[in-house]
PDB file of C-alpha atoms in Angstrom:
ATOM      1  CA  UNK A 300      -5.948  -9.918  -1.397  1.00 53.00           C
ATOM      2  CA  UNK A 301      -5.790  -8.991  -5.093  1.00 59.00           C
ATOM      3  CA  UNK A 302      -9.097  -7.826  -6.513  1.00 82.00           C
ATOM      4  CA  UNK A 303     -10.107  -6.883 -10.062  1.00 91.00           C
ATOM      5  CA  UNK A 304      -9.741  -3.189  -9.222  1.00 94.00           C
ATOM      6  CA  UNK A 305      -6.029  -3.676  -8.473  1.00 95.00           C
ATOM      7  CA  UNK A 306      -5.448  -5.532 -11.736  1.00 95.00           C
ATOM      8  CA  UNK A 307      -7.372  -2.831 -13.683  1.00 96.00           C
ATOM      9  CA  UNK A 308      -5.439   0.010 -11.973  1.00 97.00           C
ATOM     10  CA  UNK A 309      -2.073  -1.528 -12.870  1.00 96.00           C
ATOM     11  CA  UNK A 310      -3.108  -2.200 -16.499  1.00 95.00           C
ATOM     12  CA  UNK A 311      -5.119   0.922 -17.370  1.00 96.00           C
ATOM     13  CA  UNK A 312      -3.701   3.657 -15.091  1.00 97.00           C
ATOM     14  CA  UNK A 313      -0.119   2.591 -14.425  1.00 96.00           C
ATOM     15  CA  UNK A 314      -0.028   1.166 -17.998  1.00 94.00           C
ATOM     16  CA  UNK A 315       1.894  -1.961 -17.011  1.00 94.00           C
ATOM     17  CA  UNK A 316       1.294  -5.668 -17.369  1.00 92.00           C
ATOM     18  CA  UNK A 317      -0.119  -7.037 -14.100  1.00 94.00           C
ATOM     19  CA  UNK A 318       1.033 -10.449 -12.870  1.00 93.00           C
ATOM     20  CA  UNK A 319      -0.359 -11.873  -9.636  1.00 93.00           C
ATOM     21  CA  UNK A 320       2.110 -13.530  -7.196  1.00 93.00           C
ATOM     22  CA  UNK A 321       0.827 -16.523  -5.241  1.00 91.00           C
ATOM     23  CA  UNK A 322       1.458 -16.412  -1.494  1.00 91.00           C
ATOM     24  CA  UNK A 323       4.162 -19.103  -1.359  1.00 90.00           C
ATOM     25  CA  UNK A 324       6.417 -18.009   1.540  1.00 87.00           C
ATOM     26  CA  UNK A 325       9.598 -19.951   1.670  1.00 85.00           C
ATOM     27  CA  UNK A 326       9.241 -21.180  -1.948  1.00 90.00           C
ATOM     28  CA  UNK A 327       9.858 -17.864  -3.703  1.00 91.00           C
ATOM     29  CA  UNK A 328      13.402 -16.559  -4.018  1.00 94.00           C
ATOM     30  CA  UNK A 329      12.696 -12.866  -3.522  1.00 95.00           C
ATOM     31  CA  UNK A 330      16.109 -11.686  -4.644  1.00 95.00           C
ATOM     32  CA  UNK A 331      15.863 -13.679  -7.859  1.00 95.00           C
ATOM     33  CA  UNK A 332      12.242 -12.775  -8.507  1.00 94.00           C
ATOM     34  CA  UNK A 333      12.761  -9.023  -8.347  1.00 94.00           C
ATOM     35  CA  UNK A 334      15.239  -9.344 -11.134  1.00 93.00           C
ATOM     36  CA  UNK A 335      12.326 -10.473 -13.346  1.00 92.00           C
ATOM     37  CA  UNK A 336       9.811  -7.672 -12.589  1.00 94.00           C
ATOM     38  CA  UNK A 337       9.655  -3.925 -13.225  1.00 94.00           C
ATOM     39  CA  UNK A 338       7.778  -3.150  -9.986  1.00 96.00           C
ATOM     40  CA  UNK A 339       5.762  -4.418  -7.058  1.00 97.00           C
ATOM     41  CA  UNK A 340       2.273  -3.313  -6.004  1.00 98.00           C
ATOM     42  CA  UNK A 341       1.193  -4.538  -2.571  1.00 98.00           C
ATOM     43  CA  UNK A 342      -2.601  -4.731  -2.355  1.00 96.00           C
ATOM     44  CA  UNK A 343      -4.981  -4.514   0.565  1.00 94.00           C
ATOM     45  CA  UNK A 344      -6.265  -7.635   2.285  1.00 91.00           C
ATOM     46  CA  UNK A 345      -8.504  -8.798   5.108  1.00 90.00           C
ATOM     47  CA  UNK A 346      -5.860 -10.440   7.260  1.00 94.00           C
ATOM     48  CA  UNK A 347      -3.432  -8.339   9.247  1.00 94.00           C
ATOM     49  CA  UNK A 348       0.324  -8.590   9.427  1.00 97.00           C
ATOM     50  CA  UNK A 349       1.192 -10.875  12.330  1.00 96.00           C
ATOM     51  CA  UNK A 350       2.709  -9.102  15.344  1.00 97.00           C
ATOM     52  CA  UNK A 351       5.691 -11.444  15.739  1.00 97.00           C
ATOM     53  CA  UNK A 352       7.223  -9.664  12.750  1.00 97.00           C
ATOM     54  CA  UNK A 353       7.542  -6.456  14.784  1.00 97.00           C
ATOM     55  CA  UNK A 354       7.707  -7.782  18.396  1.00 95.00           C
ATOM     56  CA  UNK A 355       4.034  -6.872  18.999  1.00 95.00           C
ATOM     57  CA  UNK A 356       1.617  -8.521  21.413  1.00 94.00           C
ATOM     58  CA  UNK A 357      -0.041 -11.753  20.118  1.00 95.00           C
ATOM     59  CA  UNK A 358      -3.296 -11.479  18.209  1.00 95.00           C
ATOM     60  CA  UNK A 359      -6.535 -12.878  19.713  1.00 94.00           C
ATOM     61  CA  UNK A 360      -7.181 -16.433  18.549  1.00 93.00           C
ATOM     62  CA  UNK A 361      -9.982 -15.353  16.152  1.00 92.00           C
ATOM     63  CA  UNK A 362      -7.901 -12.706  14.352  1.00 93.00           C
ATOM     64  CA  UNK A 363      -7.596 -13.380  10.581  1.00 93.00           C
ATOM     65  CA  UNK A 364      -3.970 -13.990   9.596  1.00 94.00           C
ATOM     66  CA  UNK A 365      -2.172 -14.904   6.390  1.00 96.00           C
ATOM     67  CA  UNK A 366       1.351 -16.036   7.256  1.00 96.00           C
ATOM     68  CA  UNK A 367       1.993 -17.135   3.693  1.00 96.00           C
ATOM     69  CA  UNK A 368       1.370 -13.613   2.418  1.00 96.00           C
ATOM     70  CA  UNK A 369       3.461 -12.103   5.274  1.00 97.00           C
ATOM     71  CA  UNK A 370       6.313 -14.379   4.308  1.00 97.00           C
ATOM     72  CA  UNK A 371       6.004 -13.590   0.593  1.00 97.00           C
ATOM     73  CA  UNK A 372       5.444  -9.830   0.640  1.00 97.00           C
ATOM     74  CA  UNK A 373       7.988  -8.651   3.135  1.00 97.00           C
ATOM     75  CA  UNK A 374      11.048 -10.304   1.604  1.00 97.00           C
ATOM     76  CA  UNK A 375       9.930  -8.860  -1.743  1.00 97.00           C
ATOM     77  CA  UNK A 376       9.738  -5.387  -0.276  1.00 98.00           C
ATOM     78  CA  UNK A 377      13.271  -5.665   1.098  1.00 98.00           C
ATOM     79  CA  UNK A 378      14.629  -7.038  -2.168  1.00 97.00           C
ATOM     80  CA  UNK A 379      12.901  -4.293  -4.215  1.00 97.00           C
ATOM     81  CA  UNK A 380      14.331  -1.558  -2.018  1.00 97.00           C
ATOM     82  CA  UNK A 381      17.761  -3.037  -2.147  1.00 97.00           C
ATOM     83  CA  UNK A 382      17.675  -3.135  -5.986  1.00 95.00           C
ATOM     84  CA  UNK A 383      15.854   0.106  -6.649  1.00 95.00           C
ATOM     85  CA  UNK A 384      12.683  -1.495  -7.976  1.00 95.00           C
ATOM     86  CA  UNK A 385       9.483   0.647  -7.652  1.00 97.00           C
ATOM     87  CA  UNK A 386       7.108  -0.372  -4.887  1.00 98.00           C
ATOM     88  CA  UNK A 387       3.586   0.912  -4.278  1.00 98.00           C
ATOM     89  CA  UNK A 388       1.895  -0.289  -1.085  1.00 98.00           C
ATOM     90  CA  UNK A 389      -1.862   0.142  -0.650  1.00 98.00           C
ATOM     91  CA  UNK A 390      -3.664  -0.308   2.761  1.00 97.00           C
ATOM     92  CA  UNK A 391      -2.228  -3.539   4.101  1.00 97.00           C
ATOM     93  CA  UNK A 392       0.626  -2.809   1.658  1.00 97.00           C
ATOM     94  CA  UNK A 393       1.821   0.253   3.514  1.00 98.00           C
ATOM     95  CA  UNK A 394       1.790  -1.776   6.716  1.00 98.00           C
ATOM     96  CA  UNK A 395       3.818  -4.539   5.147  1.00 98.00           C
ATOM     97  CA  UNK A 396       6.347  -1.947   3.854  1.00 98.00           C
ATOM     98  CA  UNK A 397       6.733  -0.407   7.264  1.00 98.00           C
ATOM     99  CA  UNK A 398       7.206  -3.763   9.067  1.00 98.00           C
ATOM    100  CA  UNK A 399       9.501  -5.175   6.358  1.00 98.00           C
ATOM    101  CA  UNK A 400      11.757  -2.137   6.770  1.00 98.00           C
ATOM    102  CA  UNK A 401      11.881  -2.211  10.554  1.00 98.00           C
ATOM    103  CA  UNK A 402       8.733  -0.427  11.774  1.00 98.00           C
ATOM    104  CA  UNK A 403       5.787  -1.532  13.907  1.00 98.00           C
ATOM    105  CA  UNK A 404       1.997  -1.359  13.825  1.00 98.00           C
ATOM    106  CA  UNK A 405      -0.909  -0.486  16.077  1.00 97.00           C
ATOM    107  CA  UNK A 406      -3.132  -3.606  16.359  1.00 93.00           C
ATOM    108  CA  UNK A 407      -6.359  -1.546  16.508  1.00 92.00           C
ATOM    109  CA  UNK A 408      -5.795   2.132  15.919  1.00 93.00           C
ATOM    110  CA  UNK A 409      -9.216   3.142  17.192  1.00 92.00           C
ATOM    111  CA  UNK A 410      -8.338   1.753  20.632  1.00 89.00           C
ATOM    112  CA  UNK A 411      -5.401   4.165  20.931  1.00 94.00           C
ATOM    113  CA  UNK A 412      -5.978   7.396  22.865  1.00 92.00           C
ATOM    114  CA  UNK A 413      -7.437  10.208  20.744  1.00 92.00           C
ATOM    115  CA  UNK A 414      -7.526   8.124  17.617  1.00 93.00           C
ATOM    116  CA  UNK A 415     -10.535   7.817  15.345  1.00 93.00           C
ATOM    117  CA  UNK A 416     -12.146   4.649  13.999  1.00 91.00           C
ATOM    118  CA  UNK A 417     -10.718   4.080  10.494  1.00 95.00           C
ATOM    119  CA  UNK A 418     -12.453   0.798   9.832  1.00 93.00           C
ATOM    120  CA  UNK A 419     -15.129   0.398   7.107  1.00 90.00           C
ATOM    121  CA  UNK A 420     -18.723   1.155   8.037  1.00 85.00           C
ATOM    122  CA  UNK A 421     -20.520  -1.830   9.501  1.00 81.00           C
ATOM    123  CA  UNK A 422     -23.976  -2.309   8.018  1.00 83.00           C
ATOM    124  CA  UNK A 423     -25.539  -5.407   6.424  1.00 82.00           C
ATOM    125  CA  UNK A 424     -27.022  -3.541   3.462  1.00 87.00           C
ATOM    126  CA  UNK A 425     -23.998  -1.303   2.716  1.00 91.00           C
ATOM    127  CA  UNK A 426     -22.872  -1.114  -0.899  1.00 94.00           C
ATOM    128  CA  UNK A 427     -19.262  -1.221  -2.114  1.00 92.00           C
ATOM    129  CA  UNK A 428     -19.693   2.388  -3.306  1.00 94.00           C
ATOM    130  CA  UNK A 429     -20.605   3.465   0.225  1.00 93.00           C
ATOM    131  CA  UNK A 430     -17.680   1.488   1.677  1.00 93.00           C
ATOM    132  CA  UNK A 431     -15.257   3.195  -0.708  1.00 95.00           C
ATOM    133  CA  UNK A 432     -16.533   6.771  -0.524  1.00 95.00           C
ATOM    134  CA  UNK A 433     -14.194   9.373   1.016  1.00 95.00           C
ATOM    135  CA  UNK A 434     -14.258   9.276   4.818  1.00 94.00           C
ATOM    136  CA  UNK A 435     -11.721  11.858   6.027  1.00 97.00           C
ATOM    137  CA  UNK A 436      -9.105  14.388   4.995  1.00 98.00           C
ATOM    138  CA  UNK A 437      -5.433  13.750   4.825  1.00 98.00           C
ATOM    139  CA  UNK A 438      -2.905  16.602   5.210  1.00 98.00           C
ATOM    140  CA  UNK A 439       0.319  16.521   3.268  1.00 98.00           C
ATOM    141  CA  UNK A 440       3.743  17.101   4.835  1.00 98.00           C
ATOM    142  CA  UNK A 441       4.763  20.707   4.005  1.00 97.00           C
ATOM    143  CA  UNK A 442       7.360  20.662   1.229  1.00 96.00           C
ATOM    144  CA  UNK A 443       6.877  16.926   0.667  1.00 96.00           C
ATOM    145  CA  UNK A 444       6.481  15.173  -2.637  1.00 96.00           C
ATOM    146  CA  UNK A 445       2.720  14.705  -2.309  1.00 97.00           C
ATOM    147  CA  UNK A 446       2.181  18.441  -1.681  1.00 97.00           C
ATOM    148  CA  UNK A 447       4.360  19.251  -4.725  1.00 95.00           C
ATOM    149  CA  UNK A 448       2.580  16.668  -6.842  1.00 93.00           C
ATOM    150  CA  UNK A 449      -0.880  18.017  -6.062  1.00 95.00           C
ATOM    151  CA  UNK A 450      -0.202  21.671  -5.568  1.00 95.00           C
ATOM    152  CA  UNK A 451      -2.440  21.729  -2.443  1.00 97.00           C
ATOM    153  CA  UNK A 452      -2.219  20.879   1.232  1.00 97.00           C
ATOM    154  CA  UNK A 453      -5.008  18.232   1.739  1.00 98.00           C
ATOM    155  CA  UNK A 454      -7.388  15.843  -0.045  1.00 98.00           C
ATOM    156  CA  UNK A 455     -10.176  13.437   0.996  1.00 98.00           C
ATOM    157  CA  UNK A 456      -9.638   9.680   0.971  1.00 98.00           C
ATOM    158  CA  UNK A 457     -11.489   6.427   1.809  1.00 97.00           C
ATOM    159  CA  UNK A 458     -10.693   4.440   4.938  1.00 97.00           C
ATOM    160  CA  UNK A 459     -10.983   0.675   5.536  1.00 94.00           C
ATOM    161  CA  UNK A 460      -8.312  -0.312   7.997  1.00 95.00           C
ATOM    162  CA  UNK A 461      -7.996  -1.499  11.582  1.00 92.00           C
ATOM    163  CA  UNK A 462      -4.231  -1.522  11.891  1.00 95.00           C
ATOM    164  CA  UNK A 463      -1.985   1.390  11.133  1.00 97.00           C
ATOM    165  CA  UNK A 464       1.645   2.460  11.432  1.00 98.00           C
ATOM    166  CA  UNK A 465       2.934   2.899  15.006  1.00 98.00           C
ATOM    167  CA  UNK A 466       6.711   3.188  14.943  1.00 98.00           C
ATOM    168  CA  UNK A 467       7.800   4.406  11.482  1.00 98.00           C
ATOM    169  CA  UNK A 468      10.667   2.584   9.899  1.00 98.00           C
ATOM    170  CA  UNK A 469      13.822   4.732  10.004  1.00 98.00           C
ATOM    171  CA  UNK A 470      14.221   4.729   6.210  1.00 98.00           C
ATOM    172  CA  UNK A 471      10.703   6.072   5.586  1.00 98.00           C
ATOM    173  CA  UNK A 472       9.402   9.651   5.638  1.00 98.00           C
ATOM    174  CA  UNK A 473       5.833  10.681   6.283  1.00 98.00           C
ATOM    175  CA  UNK A 474       4.020  12.187   3.308  1.00 98.00           C
ATOM    176  CA  UNK A 475       0.491  12.612   4.790  1.00 98.00           C
ATOM    177  CA  UNK A 476      -1.397  12.399   8.070  1.00 98.00           C
ATOM    178  CA  UNK A 477      -5.050  11.974   9.024  1.00 98.00           C
ATOM    179  CA  UNK A 478      -6.540  14.586  11.400  1.00 97.00           C
ATOM    180  CA  UNK A 479      -5.944  12.285  14.351  1.00 96.00           C
ATOM    181  CA  UNK A 480      -2.266  11.778  13.469  1.00 97.00           C
ATOM    182  CA  UNK A 481      -2.578   8.354  11.739  1.00 98.00           C
ATOM    183  CA  UNK A 482       0.124   8.045   9.103  1.00 98.00           C
ATOM    184  CA  UNK A 483      -1.650   7.901   5.772  1.00 98.00           C
ATOM    185  CA  UNK A 484       1.288   8.021   3.314  1.00 98.00           C
ATOM    186  CA  UNK A 485       5.017   7.338   3.400  1.00 98.00           C
ATOM    187  CA  UNK A 486       7.892   7.460   0.980  1.00 98.00           C
ATOM    188  CA  UNK A 487      11.389   5.969   1.101  1.00 98.00           C
ATOM    189  CA  UNK A 488      13.922   8.634   2.053  1.00 98.00           C
ATOM    190  CA  UNK A 489      16.435   9.440  -0.733  1.00 93.00           C
ATOM    191  CA  UNK A 490      14.248   7.310  -2.991  1.00 94.00           C
ATOM    192  CA  UNK A 491      16.012   6.610  -6.314  1.00 91.00           C
ATOM    193  CA  UNK A 492      12.692   5.517  -7.876  1.00 94.00           C
ATOM    194  CA  UNK A 493       9.116   5.308  -6.590  1.00 96.00           C
ATOM    195  CA  UNK A 494       8.789   3.622  -3.214  1.00 98.00           C
ATOM    196  CA  UNK A 495       5.550   4.819  -1.674  1.00 98.00           C
ATOM    197  CA  UNK A 496       2.857   3.444   0.638  1.00 98.00           C
ATOM    198  CA  UNK A 497      -0.670   4.824   1.177  1.00 98.00           C
ATOM    199  CA  UNK A 498      -3.189   3.773   3.772  1.00 98.00           C
ATOM    200  CA  UNK A 499      -6.304   4.332   1.623  1.00 98.00           C
ATOM    201  CA  UNK A 500      -7.432   2.197  -1.321  1.00 97.00           C
ATOM    202  CA  UNK A 501      -5.865   4.090  -4.183  1.00 98.00           C
ATOM    203  CA  UNK A 502      -6.916   1.416  -6.679  1.00 97.00           C
ATOM    204  CA  UNK A 503     -10.576   2.262  -6.267  1.00 97.00           C
ATOM    205  CA  UNK A 504     -11.857   4.311  -9.221  1.00 96.00           C
ATOM    206  CA  UNK A 505      -8.592   6.360  -9.546  1.00 97.00           C
ATOM    207  CA  UNK A 506     -10.128   8.204 -12.544  1.00 96.00           C
ATOM    208  CA  UNK A 507     -12.384   9.929  -9.907  1.00 96.00           C
ATOM    209  CA  UNK A 508      -9.549  10.598  -7.414  1.00 97.00           C
ATOM    210  CA  UNK A 509      -6.762  12.810  -8.699  1.00 97.00           C
ATOM    211  CA  UNK A 510      -4.098  11.890  -6.127  1.00 98.00           C
ATOM    212  CA  UNK A 511      -4.660   8.125  -6.490  1.00 98.00           C
ATOM    213  CA  UNK A 512      -4.499   8.526 -10.335  1.00 98.00           C
ATOM    214  CA  UNK A 513      -1.362  10.614 -10.188  1.00 97.00           C
ATOM    215  CA  UNK A 514       0.379   8.126  -7.858  1.00 98.00           C
ATOM    216  CA  UNK A 515      -0.510   5.116 -10.062  1.00 98.00           C
ATOM    217  CA  UNK A 516       0.713   7.017 -13.140  1.00 97.00           C
ATOM    218  CA  UNK A 517       3.972   7.893 -11.323  1.00 96.00           C
ATOM    219  CA  UNK A 518       4.398   4.298 -10.236  1.00 97.00           C
ATOM    220  CA  UNK A 519       3.948   3.116 -13.782  1.00 96.00           C
ATOM    221  CA  UNK A 520       6.419   5.595 -15.153  1.00 95.00           C
ATOM    222  CA  UNK A 521       8.959   4.546 -12.565  1.00 95.00           C
ATOM    223  CA  UNK A 522       8.469   0.884 -13.616  1.00 94.00           C
ATOM    224  CA  UNK A 523       9.250   1.831 -17.196  1.00 92.00           C
ATOM    225  CA  UNK A 524      12.286   3.970 -16.295  1.00 90.00           C
ATOM    226  CA  UNK A 525      13.748   1.961 -13.430  1.00 77.00           C
ATOM    227  CA  UNK A 526      12.605  -1.555 -14.233  1.00 68.00           C
ATOM    228  CA  UNK A 527      14.567  -4.417 -15.708  1.00 64.00           C
ATOM    229  CA  UNK A 528      12.696  -4.866 -19.024  1.00 56.00           C
ATOM    230  CA  UNK A 529      15.043  -4.147 -21.878  1.00 41.00           C
ATOM    231  CA  UNK A 530      12.291  -3.731 -24.500  1.00 46.00           C
ATOM    232  CA  UNK A 531       9.355  -1.332 -24.482  1.00 49.00           C
ATOM    233  CA  UNK A 532       6.378  -1.187 -26.757  1.00 51.00           C
ATOM    234  CA  UNK A 533       3.916   1.745 -26.921  1.00 52.00           C
ATOM    235  CA  UNK A 534       5.218   3.039 -23.631  1.00 60.00           C
ATOM    236  CA  UNK A 535       4.071  -0.054 -21.718  1.00 65.00           C
ATOM    237  CA  UNK A 536       6.337  -2.130 -19.531  1.00 60.00           C
ATOM    238  CA  UNK A 537       6.645  -5.539 -21.181  1.00 57.00           C
ATOM    239  CA  UNK A 538       7.948  -7.164 -18.067  1.00 65.00           C
ATOM    240  CA  UNK A 539       5.426  -7.578 -15.242  1.00 73.00           C
ATOM    241  CA  UNK A 540       4.443  -5.504 -12.304  1.00 80.00           C
ATOM    242  CA  UNK A 541       3.833  -8.078  -9.557  1.00 78.00           C
ATOM    243  CA  UNK A 542       0.765  -7.693  -7.365  1.00 84.00           C
TER     244      UNK A 542
END
């Protein structure tokens, strides 16, 4: 689930040291591990969060799953929230955050009444640039932190997801919605640091997308201010941001 663009975004935009966590559910002590990192970035991924984590209907047999990642990421989310470590969830990452904190997901949002198809375009000759180009508008919650950050009411984002948030976790607040009502961004209520999830791929060319760049920069700053690393050099977090 961790591509080069995520590593680059953490290093060059968040200005932190990226360290990739292997999916080793059951063998990673989440509570101990978060004492060793300054922040957690949850990347996108092909497989979907399995429905037994939120009492959903079973997947079809051919649905891609990744139980090792489910079992690694969600305990880390809960441990980070409990200890005030910054978390930035991207695409699958926002879904993991919501489920880890008590919410649920739509299996296929485009099958829900009045919902649009948020999946990537399906074409054999499509380029990655076409896949990642902006697909729809998101509208910020009035008075929310995204609106204050950007000084506007809406921006365009890319869209590559089949699942989306259904029941929002009680501890999360909505920061942005798609035109059809799909939740596109959340933030932890009464957040002491930076605990944010976004449904689009914010790691894709953030230098060309002001909101994504600003969020990655804010995440990096939160890692430096709220992380556990005692030493800092040239403004960079010397302890890792796990991805």
